[in-house]
Amino acid sequence: MKNTKYSVLMSLYYKEDPNYLRESIESMLQQTLKPDEIIIVKDGTLTPSLEQVLNEFANEPCLKTIPLRENKGLGEALNIGMNYCKNELIARMDTDDVSKKDRCEKQIKMFEENELLSIVSSSIMEFEVNIDKVKSIKRLPLTHESILKFAKKEIPLTILL
């Protein structure tokens, strides 16, 4: 595998659970292919407990926070955050997502194998409170035709890179 660099982009809102945020950041720091940078957009004022979690990772050289004075909403916060990402490839995840250790390695390998790819997604396992207790697995279509059919009812992406 090439030494492909990528950014991770997250938007953090004051209602997020601090424990989920911690697990989310840790799952990115533990990737088999390490991110070049993790950009977390602070979408408005955060709770002290969320700020505390971010402070726990203050010594991580790849983690950068972008503070917004007021809440802009997910879409605008992510658009602002994209301007701070220095890499062409961006792994998008929510601050309550936990990625498997090889998520980014597998997704970047797909880009290296097919130059025509623009977006890569994956299935997701949903859990409540405890990551070890999977509530459901959402599998997404894999072929172009099945994606088009699925897209008539639902968004065929869960995690973008």
PDB file of C-alpha atoms in Angstrom:
ATOM      1  CA  MET A   1       0.000   0.000   0.000  1.00  0.00           C
ATOM      2  CA  LYS A   2       1.241   3.444  -0.895  1.00  0.00           C
ATOM      3  CA  ASN A   3       1.889   5.975   1.829  1.00  0.00           C
ATOM      4  CA  THR A   4      -1.452   7.660   1.137  1.00  0.00           C
ATOM      5  CA  LYS A   5      -2.287  10.534   3.435  1.00  0.00           C
ATOM      6  CA  TYR A   6      -5.835  11.309   4.448  1.00  0.00           C
ATOM      7  CA  SER A   7      -7.764  13.621   6.742  1.00  0.00           C
ATOM      8  CA  VAL A   8     -10.573  12.717   9.136  1.00  0.00           C
ATOM      9  CA  LEU A   9     -13.399  15.259   9.376  1.00  0.00           C
ATOM     10  CA  MET A  10     -15.897  15.465  12.252  1.00  0.00           C
ATOM     11  CA  SER A  11     -18.383  18.063  13.451  1.00  0.00           C
ATOM     12  CA  LEU A  12     -19.034  18.292  17.186  1.00  0.00           C
ATOM     13  CA  TYR A  13     -22.293  19.633  18.635  1.00  0.00           C
ATOM     14  CA  TYR A  14     -22.971  20.404  22.303  1.00  0.00           C
ATOM     15  CA  LYS A  15     -25.519  17.569  22.677  1.00  0.00           C
ATOM     16  CA  GLU A  16     -22.978  14.830  21.921  1.00  0.00           C
ATOM     17  CA  ASP A  17     -22.173  12.266  24.601  1.00  0.00           C
ATOM     18  CA  PRO A  18     -18.575  12.795  25.819  1.00  0.00           C
ATOM     19  CA  ASN A  19     -17.979   9.034  26.072  1.00  0.00           C
ATOM     20  CA  TYR A  20     -18.990   8.523  22.444  1.00  0.00           C
ATOM     21  CA  LEU A  21     -16.695  11.368  21.395  1.00  0.00           C
ATOM     22  CA  ARG A  22     -13.773   9.798  23.258  1.00  0.00           C
ATOM     23  CA  GLU A  23     -14.365   6.382  21.656  1.00  0.00           C
ATOM     24  CA  SER A  24     -14.746   7.983  18.247  1.00  0.00           C
ATOM     25  CA  ILE A  25     -11.434   9.837  18.435  1.00  0.00           C
ATOM     26  CA  GLU A  26      -9.657   6.786  19.860  1.00  0.00           C
ATOM     27  CA  SER A  27     -10.954   4.617  17.012  1.00  0.00           C
ATOM     28  CA  MET A  28      -9.344   6.995  14.519  1.00  0.00           C
ATOM     29  CA  LEU A  29      -6.059   7.186  16.407  1.00  0.00           C
ATOM     30  CA  GLN A  30      -5.916   3.368  16.435  1.00  0.00           C
ATOM     31  CA  GLN A  31      -6.341   2.924  12.688  1.00  0.00           C
ATOM     32  CA  THR A  32      -3.913   0.503  11.021  1.00  0.00           C
ATOM     33  CA  LEU A  33      -3.287   3.277   8.487  1.00  0.00           C
ATOM     34  CA  LYS A  34      -2.945   6.375  10.646  1.00  0.00           C
ATOM     35  CA  PRO A  35      -4.653   9.627   9.602  1.00  0.00           C
ATOM     36  CA  ASP A  36      -2.430  12.543   8.703  1.00  0.00           C
ATOM     37  CA  GLU A  37      -4.861  14.831  10.517  1.00  0.00           C
ATOM     38  CA  ILE A  38      -8.140  14.725  12.426  1.00  0.00           C
ATOM     39  CA  ILE A  39     -10.178  17.906  12.023  1.00  0.00           C
ATOM     40  CA  ILE A  40     -12.963  18.424  14.572  1.00  0.00           C
ATOM     41  CA  VAL A  41     -15.221  21.404  13.931  1.00  0.00           C
ATOM     42  CA  LYS A  42     -16.647  22.676  17.216  1.00  0.00           C
ATOM     43  CA  ASP A  43     -20.106  23.688  15.969  1.00  0.00           C
ATOM     44  CA  GLY A  44     -20.904  26.389  18.525  1.00  0.00           C
ATOM     45  CA  THR A  45     -20.293  26.437  22.269  1.00  0.00           C
ATOM     46  CA  LEU A  46     -19.631  23.009  23.795  1.00  0.00           C
ATOM     47  CA  THR A  47     -20.292  21.630  27.262  1.00  0.00           C
ATOM     48  CA  PRO A  48     -17.385  21.544  29.728  1.00  0.00           C
ATOM     49  CA  SER A  49     -17.373  17.732  29.575  1.00  0.00           C
ATOM     50  CA  LEU A  50     -16.937  17.768  25.778  1.00  0.00           C
ATOM     51  CA  GLU A  51     -14.154  20.340  26.089  1.00  0.00           C
ATOM     52  CA  GLN A  52     -12.529  18.082  28.684  1.00  0.00           C
ATOM     53  CA  VAL A  53     -12.527  15.153  26.254  1.00  0.00           C
ATOM     54  CA  LEU A  54     -10.924  17.317  23.572  1.00  0.00           C
ATOM     55  CA  ASN A  55      -8.310  18.436  26.112  1.00  0.00           C
ATOM     56  CA  GLU A  56      -7.455  14.779  26.776  1.00  0.00           C
ATOM     57  CA  PHE A  57      -6.251  14.586  23.172  1.00  0.00           C
ATOM     58  CA  ALA A  58      -4.557  18.003  23.110  1.00  0.00           C
ATOM     59  CA  ASN A  59      -1.104  16.415  22.782  1.00  0.00           C
ATOM     60  CA  GLU A  60      -2.060  14.470  19.661  1.00  0.00           C
ATOM     61  CA  PRO A  61      -0.229  16.333  16.888  1.00  0.00           C
ATOM     62  CA  CYS A  62      -2.688  15.193  14.218  1.00  0.00           C
ATOM     63  CA  LEU A  63      -5.792  16.486  16.049  1.00  0.00           C
ATOM     64  CA  LYS A  64      -6.933  20.011  15.244  1.00  0.00           C
ATOM     65  CA  THR A  65     -10.092  21.734  16.437  1.00  0.00           C
ATOM     66  CA  ILE A  66     -11.827  24.485  14.503  1.00  0.00           C
ATOM     67  CA  PRO A  67     -14.066  26.573  16.797  1.00  0.00           C
ATOM     68  CA  LEU A  68     -17.200  28.217  15.421  1.00  0.00           C
ATOM     69  CA  ARG A  69     -18.674  30.982  17.567  1.00  0.00           C
ATOM     70  CA  GLU A  70     -22.229  29.884  16.905  1.00  0.00           C
ATOM     71  CA  ASN A  71     -23.941  26.715  15.781  1.00  0.00           C
ATOM     72  CA  LYS A  72     -24.034  26.526  11.982  1.00  0.00           C
ATOM     73  CA  GLY A  73     -25.553  23.075  11.586  1.00  0.00           C
ATOM     74  CA  LEU A  74     -23.895  19.897  10.375  1.00  0.00           C
ATOM     75  CA  GLY A  75     -23.718  20.711   6.665  1.00  0.00           C
ATOM     76  CA  GLU A  76     -22.193  24.156   7.026  1.00  0.00           C
ATOM     77  CA  ALA A  77     -19.828  23.046   9.796  1.00  0.00           C
ATOM     78  CA  LEU A  78     -18.528  20.239   7.580  1.00  0.00           C
ATOM     79  CA  ASN A  79     -18.123  22.590   4.615  1.00  0.00           C
ATOM     80  CA  ILE A  80     -16.067  24.907   6.819  1.00  0.00           C
ATOM     81  CA  GLY A  81     -14.058  21.944   8.093  1.00  0.00           C
ATOM     82  CA  MET A  82     -13.282  20.750   4.563  1.00  0.00           C
ATOM     83  CA  ASN A  83     -11.444  24.027   3.983  1.00  0.00           C
ATOM     84  CA  TYR A  84      -9.040  23.044   6.785  1.00  0.00           C
ATOM     85  CA  CYS A  85      -8.384  19.520   5.462  1.00  0.00           C
ATOM     86  CA  LYS A  86      -5.044  19.436   3.691  1.00  0.00           C
ATOM     87  CA  ASN A  87      -5.474  16.059   1.991  1.00  0.00           C
ATOM     88  CA  GLU A  88      -7.480  15.096  -1.064  1.00  0.00           C
ATOM     89  CA  LEU A  89      -8.943  12.049   0.696  1.00  0.00           C
ATOM     90  CA  ILE A  90     -11.233  12.810   3.617  1.00  0.00           C
ATOM     91  CA  ALA A  91     -12.726  10.192   5.936  1.00  0.00           C
ATOM     92  CA  ARG A  92     -16.029  11.554   7.231  1.00  0.00           C
ATOM     93  CA  MET A  93     -17.420  10.330  10.486  1.00  0.00           C
ATOM     94  CA  ASP A  94     -19.770  11.495  13.189  1.00  0.00           C
ATOM     95  CA  THR A  95     -18.549  12.075  16.727  1.00  0.00           C
ATOM     96  CA  ASP A  96     -20.591   9.110  17.937  1.00  0.00           C
ATOM     97  CA  ASP A  97     -19.180   6.727  15.297  1.00  0.00           C
ATOM     98  CA  VAL A  98     -16.596   4.114  16.187  1.00  0.00           C
ATOM     99  CA  SER A  99     -14.561   2.735  13.296  1.00  0.00           C
ATOM    100  CA  LYS A 100     -12.987  -0.687  13.064  1.00  0.00           C
ATOM    101  CA  LYS A 101      -9.193  -0.496  13.179  1.00  0.00           C
ATOM    102  CA  ASP A 102      -8.787  -1.293   9.477  1.00  0.00           C
ATOM    103  CA  ARG A 103     -11.626   0.864   8.124  1.00  0.00           C
ATOM    104  CA  CYS A 104      -9.465   3.548   6.539  1.00  0.00           C
ATOM    105  CA  GLU A 105      -6.829   1.123   5.273  1.00  0.00           C
ATOM    106  CA  LYS A 106      -9.498  -0.878   3.433  1.00  0.00           C
ATOM    107  CA  GLN A 107     -11.223   2.201   2.039  1.00  0.00           C
ATOM    108  CA  ILE A 108      -8.000   3.829   0.848  1.00  0.00           C
ATOM    109  CA  LYS A 109      -6.947   0.572  -0.791  1.00  0.00           C
ATOM    110  CA  MET A 110     -10.145   0.753  -2.846  1.00  0.00           C
ATOM    111  CA  PHE A 111      -9.162   4.224  -4.073  1.00  0.00           C
ATOM    112  CA  GLU A 112      -5.695   2.977  -4.995  1.00  0.00           C
ATOM    113  CA  GLU A 113      -7.192   0.075  -6.953  1.00  0.00           C
ATOM    114  CA  ASN A 114      -9.734   2.185  -8.863  1.00  0.00           C
ATOM    115  CA  GLU A 115      -8.867   5.742  -9.895  1.00  0.00           C
ATOM    116  CA  LEU A 116     -12.476   6.365 -10.984  1.00  0.00           C
ATOM    117  CA  LEU A 117     -13.820   6.170  -7.423  1.00  0.00           C
ATOM    118  CA  SER A 118     -15.027   9.380  -5.830  1.00  0.00           C
ATOM    119  CA  ILE A 119     -16.747   8.030  -2.710  1.00  0.00           C
ATOM    120  CA  VAL A 120     -16.441   4.875  -0.634  1.00  0.00           C
ATOM    121  CA  SER A 121     -18.965   3.832   1.984  1.00  0.00           C
ATOM    122  CA  SER A 122     -19.471   0.845   4.244  1.00  0.00           C
ATOM    123  CA  SER A 123     -22.035  -1.087   6.183  1.00  0.00           C
ATOM    124  CA  ILE A 124     -22.619   0.015   9.754  1.00  0.00           C
ATOM    125  CA  MET A 125     -23.304  -1.724  13.038  1.00  0.00           C
ATOM    126  CA  GLU A 126     -25.623   0.239  15.296  1.00  0.00           C
ATOM    127  CA  PHE A 127     -25.323   0.005  19.055  1.00  0.00           C
ATOM    128  CA  GLU A 128     -26.819   1.681  22.092  1.00  0.00           C
ATOM    129  CA  VAL A 129     -24.584   2.608  25.026  1.00  0.00           C
ATOM    130  CA  ASN A 130     -22.217  -0.393  24.742  1.00  0.00           C
ATOM    131  CA  ILE A 131     -20.308  -0.959  21.495  1.00  0.00           C
ATOM    132  CA  ASP A 132     -20.145  -4.689  22.241  1.00  0.00           C
ATOM    133  CA  LYS A 133     -23.939  -4.977  22.097  1.00  0.00           C
ATOM    134  CA  VAL A 134     -24.816  -4.556  18.424  1.00  0.00           C
ATOM    135  CA  LYS A 135     -28.434  -3.521  17.915  1.00  0.00           C
ATOM    136  CA  SER A 136     -28.524  -3.919  14.140  1.00  0.00           C
ATOM    137  CA  ILE A 137     -26.358  -4.102  11.043  1.00  0.00           C
ATOM    138  CA  LYS A 138     -27.188  -1.908   8.070  1.00  0.00           C
ATOM    139  CA  ARG A 139     -25.785  -3.406   4.872  1.00  0.00           C
ATOM    140  CA  LEU A 140     -25.626  -1.213   1.832  1.00  0.00           C
ATOM    141  CA  PRO A 141     -25.758  -2.143  -1.861  1.00  0.00           C
ATOM    142  CA  LEU A 142     -22.468  -2.867  -3.622  1.00  0.00           C
ATOM    143  CA  THR A 143     -23.121  -2.620  -7.357  1.00  0.00           C
ATOM    144  CA  HIS A 144     -23.912   0.462  -9.418  1.00  0.00           C
ATOM    145  CA  GLU A 145     -27.356  -0.868 -10.348  1.00  0.00           C
ATOM    146  CA  SER A 146     -28.304  -1.822  -6.794  1.00  0.00           C
ATOM    147  CA  ILE A 147     -27.095   1.559  -5.488  1.00  0.00           C
ATOM    148  CA  LEU A 148     -29.319   3.396  -7.983  1.00  0.00           C
ATOM    149  CA  LYS A 149     -32.327   1.273  -6.995  1.00  0.00           C
ATOM    150  CA  PHE A 150     -31.638   1.718  -3.269  1.00  0.00           C
ATOM    151  CA  ALA A 151     -31.175   5.489  -3.682  1.00  0.00           C
ATOM    152  CA  LYS A 152     -34.824   5.850  -4.710  1.00  0.00           C
ATOM    153  CA  LYS A 153     -35.805   4.986  -1.113  1.00  0.00           C
ATOM    154  CA  GLU A 154     -32.801   5.819   1.081  1.00  0.00           C
ATOM    155  CA  ILE A 155     -29.414   7.495   1.004  1.00  0.00           C
ATOM    156  CA  PRO A 156     -26.991   4.747  -0.076  1.00  0.00           C
ATOM    157  CA  LEU A 157     -24.058   6.046   1.996  1.00  0.00           C
ATOM    158  CA  THR A 158     -23.254   5.908   5.668  1.00  0.00           C
ATOM    159  CA  ILE A 159     -19.604   6.866   5.884  1.00  0.00           C
ATOM    160  CA  LEU A 160     -17.788   8.816   3.217  1.00  0.00           C
ATOM    161  CA  LEU A 161     -14.130   8.922   2.380  1.00  0.00           C
TER     162      LEU A 161
END
